[in-house]
Amino acid sequence: IPDMFWMKDVNGVYQSCNRVFERFFGASEANIIGKTDYDFMDKQLADASSANDQEAMNSGKPLLHEESVDFADDGRRVVMETIKTPIYDAQEKLLGVLGIARDVTARKAAEDEIRSLAFYDTLTHLPNRRFLIDRLRRALAASSRHQQKGALLFVDLDNFKTVNDTLGHHQGDQLLAQVGKRLSSCVREGDTVARLGGDEFVVMLENLSQDNLSAATQAEVVGQTVLAVLNQRYLLEDSEVLSTPSIGITLFGGNLDTDIDEPLKRADLAMYQAKAAGRNTVRFFDPAMQAVVVARAALEAALREAIRLQQFQLYYQAQVAADGTVTGAEVLVRWKHPERGMVSPAEFIPLAEETGLILPLGQWVLNAACMQLAAWGRVTATAHLTISVNVSAKQFHKADFVEQVLSTLAQTGANPRRLKLELTEGVLVDNVDEVVAKMRALKDRGVSFSLDDFGTGYSSLSYLKKLPLDQLKIDQGFIRDILTDPDDAAISKMVIALANSMGLGVIAEGVETQAQRQFLAELGCREYQGYLFGRPLPLNEFEAQLGKTALAP
Ligand code: C2E
Ligand code: MG
Ligand code: MG
């Protein structure tokens, strides 16, 4: 037989053994008979072996067990599967124990490999989705007993695709492996870090507080730690990269969940919420969120439809000079929703920006505004009027923005000198040089620029110096309480002084009262826009209003 075979008496003294046993222990049968395990095994193994002998003899039944044998001389570790059977003589007197042992090292290694492939991710050596689900199931069961909450943190890298595409898959893999290590460093023993695939990881926290709020706080702390740790630079083979995560968190357990998939779905949704909030951030799932997600999807679909069906209309709001004459209008888009009526841009512009729908919408606005400019240009009474068009960051940063504006001007026949583009500070935050180049290209043709909502963003004054602007627009937030809030007054005063010293025009938006206008005039601001002079109106009403106010000579 290919297996080891031996017999010992009741005292553990060898009575016989076969060739395989001889070979395994490197001794002849003659040298083994009459000895015990302690004569040729290390103490630990000999203790274990004789304990098994005793157990088999005491129970009177065959005993199957597995043991690892380490060979000190060549460092080899062998796993043996052993059956020890008590033996008796014809009178049922116990004689000793018969052992059979088989080397199962290779089979064990294969089993371990299969287990690892089935439950672990080969790249990061973290538990995979299947293992996570298994642990989550157990965690849910445990939690329904002791009522302590758990949390799932869904972690998705924000720019993994870029790393992979620019640095290659090899370094992409290195990044993922390092992310795995860092995540593992953020959790307590007993918590789980898993890789679902791609750049998606899940951290499962267990045994949090029973109370939802304190459990959420505990999870938030870990979420912030993960955020900070993953924000550190990564050293890859031949590059150093920054990679940020978006993290969605949900609580599970207690009696919250019956369906095993639900917590993962919630964490996933929360992660998307984190992405939508600008990435590199943590977002919690709460029941209201699902509703928000659904409503957003509906709004997005409706917005696409609206662009297809051209359900938009421009409203015109007068911009006036110091003497009250209308110098032009800002066009403000409205969505003529078939059921909801006029929808304010505040409701759909942010979504249009996120989804990229702002591009066709913005082009539509620009085109409509330029057509109107051209029409006004053909009539003496209105030929001097300017139109201000709001341009969103995404639109401005499009590679062909300059060409789009120029070709719209050319196609409509509008005078570029009457077109003013309103940018917000958000446009300026990245790539100032590109911004300046685009602005110059348009200014060369006569188009002018106003900085909208000035004072509400983060742009530094050094940016301002570089930009070829024509006008600053004081945000209505400062005008609202300008008469009562000394800070608002001081800021407005500062903006006006800044504009004057830089040779820029300045216009105040949101002017609603004569007192505000008076105050602004005293500070040196001579252009205004606001309900005091006219609300945003449909074209025909705006033109009617023009007829009543004194038009410039
Ligand atoms: P904005 O460009 O700062 O426009 C000024 C907003 O203030 C307008 O809101 C206008 O109706 C409102 N407003 C004007 N005068 C007064 C006043 O005296 N008092 C008060 N309380 N409010 C006043 P609206 O039309 O809802 O537009 C909101 C924002 O939507 C705009 O802010 C602009 O950022 C964006 N938007 C509007 N149309 C477009 C567009 O065609 N393209 C882009 N990209 N954004 C647009
Ligand atoms: Mg504006
Ligand atoms: Mg504004």
Coordinates of C-alpha atoms and ligand atoms in Angstrom, one line a residue:
I1 CA 0.0 0.0 0.0
P2 CA 1.2 3.5 -0.8
D3 CA 0.1 4.9 2.6
M4 CA 2.1 4.7 5.9
F5 CA 1.2 1.9 8.2
W6 CA 2.3 1.1 11.7
M7 CA 1.3 -0.6 15.0
K8 CA 2.0 0.5 18.5
D9 CA 1.3 -1.2 21.8
V10 CA -0.8 0.3 24.6
N11 CA 2.3 2.2 25.8
G12 CA 3.0 3.7 22.4
V13 CA 5.9 1.4 21.7
Y14 CA 6.2 0.6 17.9
Q15 CA 5.6 -3.0 17.0
S16 CA 5.9 -2.8 13.3
C17 CA 5.8 -0.4 10.3
N18 CA 5.9 -0.5 6.5
R19 CA 8.4 0.8 4.0
V20 CA 6.6 4.0 3.4
F21 CA 6.8 4.8 7.1
E22 CA 10.5 3.9 7.0
R23 CA 11.1 6.3 4.1
F24 CA 9.1 9.1 5.6
F25 CA 11.0 9.1 8.9
G26 CA 14.3 8.2 7.3
A27 CA 14.9 5.1 9.6
S28 CA 14.7 1.4 9.1
E29 CA 12.0 -0.7 10.7
A30 CA 14.6 -2.4 12.9
N31 CA 15.4 1.1 14.3
I32 CA 11.8 2.0 14.9
I33 CA 10.5 -1.1 16.6
G34 CA 10.8 -0.8 20.3
K35 CA 10.8 3.0 20.2
T36 CA 8.2 5.6 20.9
D37 CA 7.2 8.8 19.0
Y38 CA 9.4 10.8 21.4
D39 CA 12.5 9.0 20.0
F40 CA 12.2 10.4 16.5
M41 CA 9.6 13.1 16.4
D42 CA 9.7 16.6 17.9
K43 CA 7.9 16.9 21.3
Q44 CA 4.9 18.7 20.0
L45 CA 4.1 16.2 17.3
A46 CA 4.8 13.3 19.7
D47 CA 2.4 14.7 22.3
A48 CA -0.3 15.2 19.7
S49 CA 0.3 11.7 18.3
S50 CA 0.1 9.9 21.7
A51 CA -2.9 11.9 22.6
N52 CA -4.7 10.7 19.5
D53 CA -3.6 7.1 20.3
Q54 CA -5.2 7.5 23.7
E55 CA -8.4 8.9 22.3
A56 CA -8.7 6.1 19.8
M57 CA -8.1 3.4 22.4
N58 CA -10.4 5.1 25.0
S59 CA -13.3 5.4 22.5
G60 CA -12.8 1.9 21.0
K61 CA -13.5 3.4 17.6
P62 CA -11.4 4.4 14.6
L63 CA -10.3 8.0 14.9
L64 CA -9.7 10.2 11.8
H65 CA -7.7 13.3 12.0
E66 CA -5.5 15.6 10.1
E67 CA -2.2 17.0 11.2
S68 CA 0.6 19.1 9.8
V69 CA 4.1 17.8 10.2
D70 CA 6.9 20.3 9.8
F71 CA 10.3 19.0 8.8
A72 CA 12.8 21.2 10.4
D73 CA 15.6 20.0 8.2
D74 CA 14.2 21.0 4.8
G75 CA 11.4 23.3 5.9
R76 CA 8.8 21.2 4.2
R77 CA 5.4 21.1 5.7
V78 CA 3.4 17.9 5.1
V79 CA -0.2 17.5 5.9
M80 CA -1.1 14.0 7.0
E81 CA -4.5 12.4 7.2
T82 CA -4.4 9.7 9.8
I83 CA -6.7 6.9 10.9
K84 CA -6.0 5.3 14.2
T85 CA -7.8 2.2 15.1
P86 CA -7.6 0.4 18.4
I87 CA -6.7 -3.3 18.0
Y88 CA -7.7 -6.2 20.2
D89 CA -6.8 -9.9 20.6
A90 CA -9.3 -12.8 20.4
Q91 CA -10.3 -12.2 24.0
E92 CA -11.1 -8.6 23.3
K93 CA -8.1 -7.4 25.2
L94 CA -6.7 -4.1 24.0
L95 CA -3.3 -4.6 22.3
G96 CA -2.6 -1.1 21.0
V97 CA -3.3 1.0 18.0
L98 CA -3.0 0.6 14.3
G99 CA -2.2 3.6 12.3
I100 CA -2.6 4.4 8.6
A101 CA -1.5 7.8 7.3
R102 CA -1.6 9.4 3.9
D103 CA 0.2 12.5 2.7
V104 CA -2.5 14.8 1.6
T105 CA -0.4 18.0 1.2
A106 CA -1.1 18.4 -2.5
R107 CA -4.8 17.8 -2.1
K108 CA -5.0 20.3 0.8
A109 CA -3.1 22.9 -1.3
A110 CA -5.5 22.4 -4.1
E111 CA -8.5 22.7 -1.7
D112 CA -7.0 25.9 -0.3
E113 CA -6.5 27.3 -3.7
I114 CA -10.0 26.5 -4.8
R115 CA -11.3 28.1 -1.6
S116 CA -9.2 31.1 -2.1
L117 CA -10.3 31.5 -5.7
A118 CA -13.9 31.1 -4.7
F119 CA -13.9 33.6 -1.9
Y120 CA -11.0 35.9 -2.4
D121 CA -10.0 38.4 -4.9
T122 CA -6.7 37.4 -6.5
L123 CA -5.3 40.9 -6.9
T124 CA -5.9 42.3 -3.5
H125 CA -6.3 39.1 -1.5
L126 CA -9.4 40.6 0.0
P127 CA -12.7 38.8 0.3
N128 CA -14.7 38.9 -2.9
R129 CA -18.4 39.7 -3.4
R130 CA -19.4 36.1 -2.6
F131 CA -17.5 36.1 0.7
L132 CA -18.9 39.5 1.5
I133 CA -22.5 38.3 0.9
D134 CA -21.8 35.3 3.1
R135 CA -20.5 37.5 5.9
L136 CA -23.3 40.0 5.5
R137 CA -25.8 37.2 5.9
R138 CA -24.2 36.2 9.1
A139 CA -23.9 39.7 10.3
L140 CA -27.6 40.3 9.7
A141 CA -28.5 37.2 11.6
A142 CA -26.3 38.1 14.5
S143 CA -27.6 41.7 14.5
S144 CA -31.2 40.6 14.6
R145 CA -30.3 38.7 17.8
H146 CA -28.3 41.4 19.7
Q147 CA -29.8 44.4 17.8
Q148 CA -26.4 46.1 17.3
K149 CA -26.3 47.8 13.9
G150 CA -23.7 47.3 11.2
A151 CA -22.8 49.6 8.3
L152 CA -21.7 49.1 4.7
L153 CA -19.4 51.6 3.2
F154 CA -19.4 51.4 -0.6
V155 CA -16.2 52.8 -1.9
D156 CA -15.7 53.6 -5.5
L157 CA -12.5 55.3 -6.9
D158 CA -13.2 58.6 -8.8
N159 CA -10.6 58.4 -11.4
F160 CA -9.5 54.8 -11.7
K161 CA -10.2 54.6 -15.4
T162 CA -7.9 57.5 -16.0
V163 CA -5.1 55.9 -14.1
N164 CA -5.6 52.6 -16.0
D165 CA -5.8 54.4 -19.3
T166 CA -2.8 56.6 -18.9
L167 CA -0.5 54.5 -16.7
G168 CA -1.5 51.1 -17.9
H169 CA -3.2 48.1 -16.3
H170 CA -0.1 47.0 -14.4
Q171 CA 0.0 50.3 -12.4
G172 CA -3.8 50.3 -12.2
D173 CA -3.5 46.9 -10.4
Q174 CA -0.9 48.3 -8.1
L175 CA -3.2 51.1 -7.2
L176 CA -6.0 48.7 -6.4
A177 CA -3.8 46.6 -4.3
Q178 CA -2.7 49.6 -2.3
V179 CA -6.2 50.8 -1.9
G180 CA -7.1 47.4 -0.5
K181 CA -4.2 47.6 2.1
R182 CA -5.2 51.1 3.1
L183 CA -8.8 50.1 3.6
S184 CA -7.8 47.2 5.7
S185 CA -5.8 49.6 7.9
C186 CA -9.0 51.6 8.7
V187 CA -11.1 48.9 10.3
R188 CA -11.1 46.9 13.5
E189 CA -10.5 43.2 13.6
G190 CA -13.7 41.4 12.8
D191 CA -14.7 44.0 10.2
T192 CA -14.6 43.1 6.6
V193 CA -13.0 44.7 3.6
A194 CA -14.0 43.3 0.3
R195 CA -13.4 44.0 -3.3
L196 CA -16.5 43.6 -5.4
G197 CA -14.6 44.0 -8.7
G198 CA -13.1 46.8 -10.7
D199 CA -12.5 49.8 -8.5
E200 CA -15.4 49.0 -6.1
F201 CA -14.7 48.1 -2.6
V202 CA -17.0 47.5 0.4
V203 CA -16.2 47.9 4.0
M204 CA -18.5 46.1 6.4
L205 CA -18.6 47.3 10.0
E206 CA -20.2 45.2 12.7
N207 CA -21.2 45.6 16.3
L208 CA -21.9 49.3 16.1
S209 CA -24.3 50.9 18.5
Q210 CA -28.0 49.8 18.8
D211 CA -29.1 53.3 18.3
N212 CA -29.3 54.4 14.7
L213 CA -27.9 57.9 15.2
S214 CA -24.8 56.8 17.2
A215 CA -24.3 53.9 14.8
A216 CA -24.4 56.4 11.9
T217 CA -21.9 58.6 13.7
Q218 CA -19.5 55.6 14.2
A219 CA -19.8 54.7 10.6
E220 CA -19.3 58.3 9.6
V221 CA -16.0 58.4 11.5
V222 CA -14.7 55.4 9.6
G223 CA -16.0 56.9 6.4
Q224 CA -14.0 60.1 7.0
T225 CA -10.9 58.1 7.9
V226 CA -11.2 56.1 4.7
L227 CA -11.6 59.3 2.8
A228 CA -8.5 60.8 4.4
V229 CA -6.4 57.7 4.0
L230 CA -7.3 57.1 0.4
N231 CA -6.6 60.8 -0.4
Q232 CA -2.9 60.3 0.4
R233 CA -0.6 60.0 -2.6
Y234 CA 0.1 56.6 -4.1
L235 CA 3.5 55.5 -5.1
L236 CA 3.2 53.2 -8.1
E237 CA 6.0 51.6 -10.2
D238 CA 7.0 54.7 -12.0
S239 CA 4.5 57.4 -11.1
E240 CA 2.9 59.1 -8.1
V241 CA -0.8 59.5 -8.3
L242 CA -3.7 61.0 -6.4
S243 CA -6.9 59.1 -6.4
T244 CA -10.0 60.1 -4.5
P245 CA -12.9 57.9 -3.5
S246 CA -16.7 58.5 -3.4
I247 CA -18.2 56.7 -0.4
G248 CA -21.8 55.7 0.2
I249 CA -22.9 54.5 3.6
T250 CA -25.9 52.7 4.9
L251 CA -26.7 51.1 8.2
F252 CA -28.0 47.5 8.3
G253 CA -29.2 45.1 10.9
G254 CA -31.5 45.4 13.9
N255 CA -34.8 44.8 12.3
L256 CA -34.0 47.0 9.3
D257 CA -33.4 44.3 6.8
T258 CA -34.9 41.1 5.7
D259 CA -33.5 41.0 2.2
I260 CA -29.8 40.4 2.0
D261 CA -29.4 42.5 -1.2
E262 CA -31.0 45.6 0.2
P263 CA -28.1 47.0 2.3
L264 CA -25.7 46.6 -0.7
K265 CA -28.1 48.4 -3.0
R266 CA -28.5 51.2 -0.5
A267 CA -24.8 51.7 -0.1
D268 CA -24.4 51.7 -3.8
L269 CA -27.1 54.4 -4.2
A270 CA -25.5 56.4 -1.5
M271 CA -22.2 56.1 -3.3
Y272 CA -23.8 57.6 -6.5
Q273 CA -25.1 60.4 -4.3
A274 CA -21.5 61.0 -3.2
K275 CA -20.5 61.2 -6.9
A276 CA -23.2 63.6 -7.7
A277 CA -22.2 65.8 -4.8
G278 CA -18.9 66.4 -6.5
R279 CA -17.0 63.2 -5.6
N280 CA -14.3 62.7 -3.0
T281 CA -17.0 62.8 -0.3
V282 CA -19.1 60.6 1.9
R283 CA -22.9 60.4 1.6
F284 CA -25.4 58.6 3.7
F285 CA -28.4 56.7 2.5
D286 CA -31.6 57.5 4.1
P287 CA -35.1 56.5 3.1
A288 CA -35.8 59.9 1.5
M289 CA -32.9 59.4 -0.7
Q290 CA -34.5 56.7 -2.8
A291 CA -37.3 59.0 -3.6
V292 CA -34.9 61.8 -4.5
V293 CA -33.1 59.4 -6.9
V294 CA -36.3 58.4 -8.6
A295 CA -37.5 62.0 -8.9
R296 CA -34.2 63.0 -10.4
A297 CA -34.3 60.3 -13.0
A298 CA -37.8 61.4 -13.9
L299 CA -36.7 65.0 -14.2
E300 CA -33.8 64.1 -16.3
A301 CA -36.0 62.1 -18.7
A302 CA -38.4 65.0 -18.9
L303 CA -35.6 67.5 -19.5
R304 CA -34.3 65.4 -22.5
E305 CA -37.8 65.4 -23.8
A306 CA -38.1 69.1 -23.3
I307 CA -34.9 69.7 -25.3
R308 CA -36.3 67.5 -28.1
L309 CA -39.6 69.2 -28.1
Q310 CA -38.1 72.7 -27.6
Q311 CA -40.3 73.4 -24.5
F312 CA -38.1 76.4 -23.6
Q313 CA -38.7 80.1 -23.7
L314 CA -36.6 83.1 -23.0
Y315 CA -37.6 85.8 -20.6
Y316 CA -36.0 89.2 -20.8
Q317 CA -35.1 91.2 -17.8
A318 CA -34.1 94.9 -18.2
Q319 CA -30.7 96.2 -17.4
V320 CA -30.8 99.9 -16.8
A321 CA -28.3 102.9 -16.7
A322 CA -28.1 105.5 -14.0
D323 CA -30.9 107.6 -15.5
G324 CA -33.2 104.6 -15.8
T325 CA -32.9 104.1 -19.5
V326 CA -32.9 100.4 -20.6
T327 CA -29.6 99.5 -22.1
G328 CA -30.4 95.9 -22.7
A329 CA -31.7 92.7 -21.2
E330 CA -30.4 89.5 -19.5
V331 CA -32.1 86.5 -21.0
L332 CA -33.3 83.9 -18.5
V333 CA -34.5 80.6 -19.7
R334 CA -37.8 79.2 -18.7
W335 CA -39.1 75.6 -19.1
K336 CA -42.7 75.6 -20.3
H337 CA -43.5 72.3 -18.7
P338 CA -46.8 70.8 -20.1
E339 CA -48.1 69.9 -16.6
R340 CA -46.0 72.0 -14.2
G341 CA -46.2 75.3 -16.0
M342 CA -43.2 77.6 -16.0
V343 CA -40.3 75.9 -14.3
S344 CA -37.5 78.0 -12.9
P345 CA -34.0 77.5 -14.2
A346 CA -32.8 77.1 -10.6
E347 CA -34.6 73.8 -10.6
F348 CA -33.3 72.3 -13.8
I349 CA -30.0 74.1 -14.7
P350 CA -28.0 72.2 -12.1
L351 CA -29.3 68.9 -13.4
A352 CA -28.8 70.0 -17.0
E353 CA -25.2 70.7 -16.1
E354 CA -24.6 67.4 -14.5
T355 CA -26.1 65.4 -17.3
G356 CA -24.5 67.4 -20.1
L357 CA -27.9 68.6 -21.3
I358 CA -26.8 72.1 -20.7
L359 CA -24.8 71.9 -24.0
P360 CA -27.8 71.7 -26.4
L361 CA -29.9 73.9 -24.1
G362 CA -27.1 76.5 -23.9
Q363 CA -26.8 76.5 -27.6
W364 CA -30.5 77.0 -28.0
V365 CA -30.5 80.0 -25.7
L366 CA -27.5 81.5 -27.4
N367 CA -29.1 81.0 -30.8
A368 CA -32.4 82.5 -29.7
A369 CA -30.7 85.5 -28.1
C370 CA -28.7 86.2 -31.2
M371 CA -31.7 86.0 -33.4
Q372 CA -33.4 88.5 -31.2
L373 CA -30.3 90.8 -31.2
A374 CA -30.4 90.7 -35.0
A375 CA -34.1 91.5 -35.1
W376 CA -33.6 94.5 -32.7
G377 CA -30.6 95.6 -34.8
R378 CA -32.9 96.1 -37.8
V379 CA -35.0 98.6 -35.9
T380 CA -33.6 102.0 -34.9
A381 CA -35.4 102.2 -31.6
T382 CA -33.9 99.0 -30.4
A383 CA -30.6 98.8 -32.2
H384 CA -28.6 99.9 -29.2
L385 CA -29.9 97.1 -26.9
T386 CA -27.5 94.5 -25.6
I387 CA -28.3 91.0 -24.5
S388 CA -26.6 89.2 -21.7
V389 CA -26.5 85.4 -22.0
N390 CA -25.7 83.1 -19.0
V391 CA -23.0 80.6 -20.0
S392 CA -22.4 77.6 -17.8
A393 CA -19.0 76.2 -17.0
K394 CA -19.4 73.0 -19.0
Q395 CA -20.5 75.0 -22.0
F396 CA -17.6 77.4 -21.8
H397 CA -15.1 74.6 -21.4
K398 CA -16.2 72.8 -24.5
A399 CA -13.4 72.7 -27.0
D400 CA -15.4 74.4 -29.7
F401 CA -17.2 77.0 -27.6
V402 CA -15.5 80.0 -29.4
E403 CA -16.4 78.6 -32.8
Q404 CA -20.0 77.9 -31.7
V405 CA -20.5 81.5 -30.5
L406 CA -18.9 83.0 -33.6
S407 CA -20.8 80.8 -36.0
T408 CA -24.1 81.6 -34.2
L409 CA -23.3 85.3 -34.5
A410 CA -22.5 84.9 -38.2
Q411 CA -25.6 82.8 -38.9
T412 CA -28.0 85.1 -37.2
G413 CA -26.4 88.3 -38.3
A414 CA -26.3 89.6 -34.7
N415 CA -23.8 92.4 -33.8
P416 CA -21.1 90.9 -31.5
R417 CA -20.8 94.3 -29.8
R418 CA -24.3 93.8 -28.4
L419 CA -23.7 90.3 -27.0
K420 CA -22.5 90.0 -23.4
L421 CA -21.7 86.6 -22.0
E422 CA -22.2 86.1 -18.2
L423 CA -19.7 83.8 -16.7
T424 CA -19.7 82.6 -13.1
E425 CA -16.6 82.1 -10.9
G426 CA -17.0 78.4 -11.3
V427 CA -15.8 78.8 -14.9
L428 CA -12.5 80.2 -13.7
V429 CA -11.4 77.7 -11.2
D430 CA -9.4 75.5 -13.5
N431 CA -7.2 76.2 -16.5
V432 CA -7.1 80.0 -16.4
D433 CA -4.9 80.2 -19.4
E434 CA -7.5 78.3 -21.5
V435 CA -10.2 80.6 -20.2
V436 CA -8.2 83.7 -21.0
A437 CA -7.5 82.5 -24.5
K438 CA -11.1 81.8 -25.2
M439 CA -12.3 85.1 -23.8
R440 CA -9.7 87.0 -25.9
A441 CA -10.7 85.2 -29.1
L442 CA -14.3 86.3 -28.5
K443 CA -13.4 89.8 -27.3
D444 CA -11.4 90.3 -30.5
R445 CA -14.7 90.0 -32.4
G446 CA -16.4 92.5 -30.0
V447 CA -18.2 90.1 -27.6
S448 CA -18.0 91.3 -24.0
F449 CA -18.0 89.5 -20.6
S450 CA -19.6 90.0 -17.3
L451 CA -18.7 88.1 -14.1
D452 CA -22.1 86.9 -12.6
D453 CA -22.8 86.3 -9.0
F454 CA -19.6 88.0 -8.1
G455 CA -18.5 87.5 -4.5
T456 CA -20.2 84.2 -4.0
G457 CA -17.5 82.0 -5.5
Y458 CA -13.9 81.3 -4.5
S459 CA -12.0 83.0 -7.3
S460 CA -9.0 84.9 -6.1
L461 CA -8.3 88.5 -7.0
S462 CA -5.2 87.4 -8.9
Y463 CA -7.4 85.5 -11.4
L464 CA -9.5 88.6 -11.8
K465 CA -6.5 90.6 -12.9
K466 CA -5.7 88.1 -15.7
L467 CA -9.2 87.9 -17.1
P468 CA -10.2 90.2 -19.9
L469 CA -13.6 91.1 -18.3
D470 CA -15.8 94.1 -19.0
Q471 CA -18.1 94.0 -16.0
L472 CA -18.6 92.7 -12.5
K473 CA -22.1 91.8 -11.5
I474 CA -22.7 92.2 -7.7
D475 CA -24.6 89.2 -6.6
Q476 CA -28.2 89.8 -5.5
G477 CA -27.3 88.2 -2.1
F478 CA -25.4 91.3 -1.2
I479 CA -28.0 93.7 -2.5
R480 CA -30.9 92.2 -0.6
D481 CA -29.8 93.5 2.8
I482 CA -27.5 96.2 1.7
L483 CA -29.3 98.8 3.7
T484 CA -29.4 96.9 6.9
D485 CA -26.4 94.6 6.9
P486 CA -23.1 96.5 7.2
D487 CA -21.1 93.5 5.9
D488 CA -23.2 93.4 2.7
A489 CA -22.7 97.1 2.3
A490 CA -19.0 96.8 2.8
I491 CA -18.7 94.0 0.3
S492 CA -20.7 95.9 -2.3
K493 CA -18.6 99.0 -1.7
M494 CA -15.4 96.9 -2.1
V495 CA -16.7 95.3 -5.4
I496 CA -17.5 98.7 -6.8
A497 CA -14.2 100.2 -5.9
L498 CA -12.4 97.1 -7.3
A499 CA -14.3 97.4 -10.6
N500 CA -13.6 101.1 -10.8
S501 CA -9.9 100.7 -10.1
M502 CA -9.6 97.9 -12.7
G503 CA -11.5 99.9 -15.3
L504 CA -14.4 97.5 -15.3
G505 CA -18.1 98.3 -15.4
V506 CA -20.2 97.2 -12.4
I507 CA -23.9 96.2 -12.3
A508 CA -26.0 95.3 -9.3
E509 CA -28.5 92.6 -9.7
G510 CA -31.6 92.1 -7.6
V511 CA -32.3 95.8 -7.0
E512 CA -35.9 95.8 -5.7
T513 CA -36.3 99.2 -4.0
Q514 CA -35.6 102.8 -4.7
A515 CA -33.6 103.0 -1.5
Q516 CA -31.3 100.2 -2.6
R517 CA -30.8 102.0 -5.9
Q518 CA -30.0 105.2 -4.2
F519 CA -27.5 103.6 -1.9
L520 CA -25.8 101.9 -4.7
A521 CA -25.6 105.1 -6.7
E522 CA -23.9 106.7 -3.8
L523 CA -21.3 104.0 -3.7
G524 CA -20.7 104.6 -7.4
C525 CA -22.6 101.8 -9.0
R526 CA -24.5 103.2 -12.0
E527 CA -26.0 100.1 -13.7
Y528 CA -28.8 98.1 -12.2
Q529 CA -31.0 95.1 -12.8
G530 CA -33.9 94.0 -10.6
Y531 CA -37.6 93.9 -10.0
L532 CA -37.5 97.7 -9.4
F533 CA -37.0 98.2 -13.1
G534 CA -38.7 95.1 -14.3
R535 CA -39.2 91.4 -13.7
P536 CA -38.0 88.9 -16.3
L537 CA -40.7 89.0 -19.0
P538 CA -41.7 87.2 -22.2
L539 CA -40.4 89.1 -25.3
N540 CA -43.7 90.9 -26.1
E541 CA -44.2 92.1 -22.6
F542 CA -40.6 93.2 -22.4
E543 CA -40.9 95.2 -25.6
A544 CA -44.2 96.7 -24.3
Q545 CA -42.3 97.8 -21.2
L546 CA -39.6 99.3 -23.4
G547 CA -42.2 101.4 -25.2
K548 CA -43.3 102.9 -21.9
T549 CA -39.9 103.6 -20.4
A550 CA -37.8 106.3 -22.0
L551 CA -35.7 104.7 -24.5
A552 CA -32.2 106.1 -25.0
P553 CA -32.1 108.8 -27.5
Ligands
C2E1 P1 -28.6 84.8 -12.6 O1 -27.9 84.8 -13.9 O2 -27.9 85.4 -11.5 O3 -30.0 85.5 -12.8 C1 -30.6 86.3 -11.9 C2 -31.7 85.7 -11.2 O4 -32.2 86.6 -10.3 C3 -32.9 85.3 -12.1 O5 -33.5 84.1 -11.6 C4 -33.8 86.5 -12.0 O6 -35.1 86.2 -12.2 C5 -33.6 86.8 -10.5 N1 -33.9 88.2 -10.2 C6 -33.8 89.3 -11.1 N2 -34.1 90.4 -10.4 C7 -34.4 90.1 -9.2 C8 -34.9 90.8 -8.0 O7 -35.0 92.1 -8.1 N3 -35.1 90.2 -6.9 C9 -35.0 88.8 -6.8 N4 -35.2 88.2 -5.7 N5 -34.6 88.1 -7.9 C10 -34.3 88.7 -9.0 P2 -33.8 83.0 -12.6 O8 -34.4 83.5 -13.8 O9 -34.6 82.0 -11.8 O10 -32.5 82.3 -12.9 C11 -31.7 81.7 -12.0 C12 -30.4 81.3 -12.5 O11 -30.5 80.3 -13.5 C13 -29.6 82.5 -13.1 O12 -29.0 83.3 -12.2 C14 -28.6 81.7 -14.0 O13 -27.5 81.3 -13.2 C15 -29.4 80.5 -14.3 N6 -29.9 80.6 -15.7 C16 -31.0 81.2 -16.2 N7 -31.0 81.1 -17.5 C17 -29.9 80.5 -17.9 C18 -29.4 80.1 -19.2 O14 -29.9 80.4 -20.3 N8 -28.2 79.4 -19.2 C19 -27.5 79.1 -18.1 N9 -26.4 78.5 -18.2 N10 -28.0 79.5 -16.9 C20 -29.2 80.2 -16.8
MG2 MG -26.9 85.9 -14.9
MG3 MG -26.6 86.4 -10.9

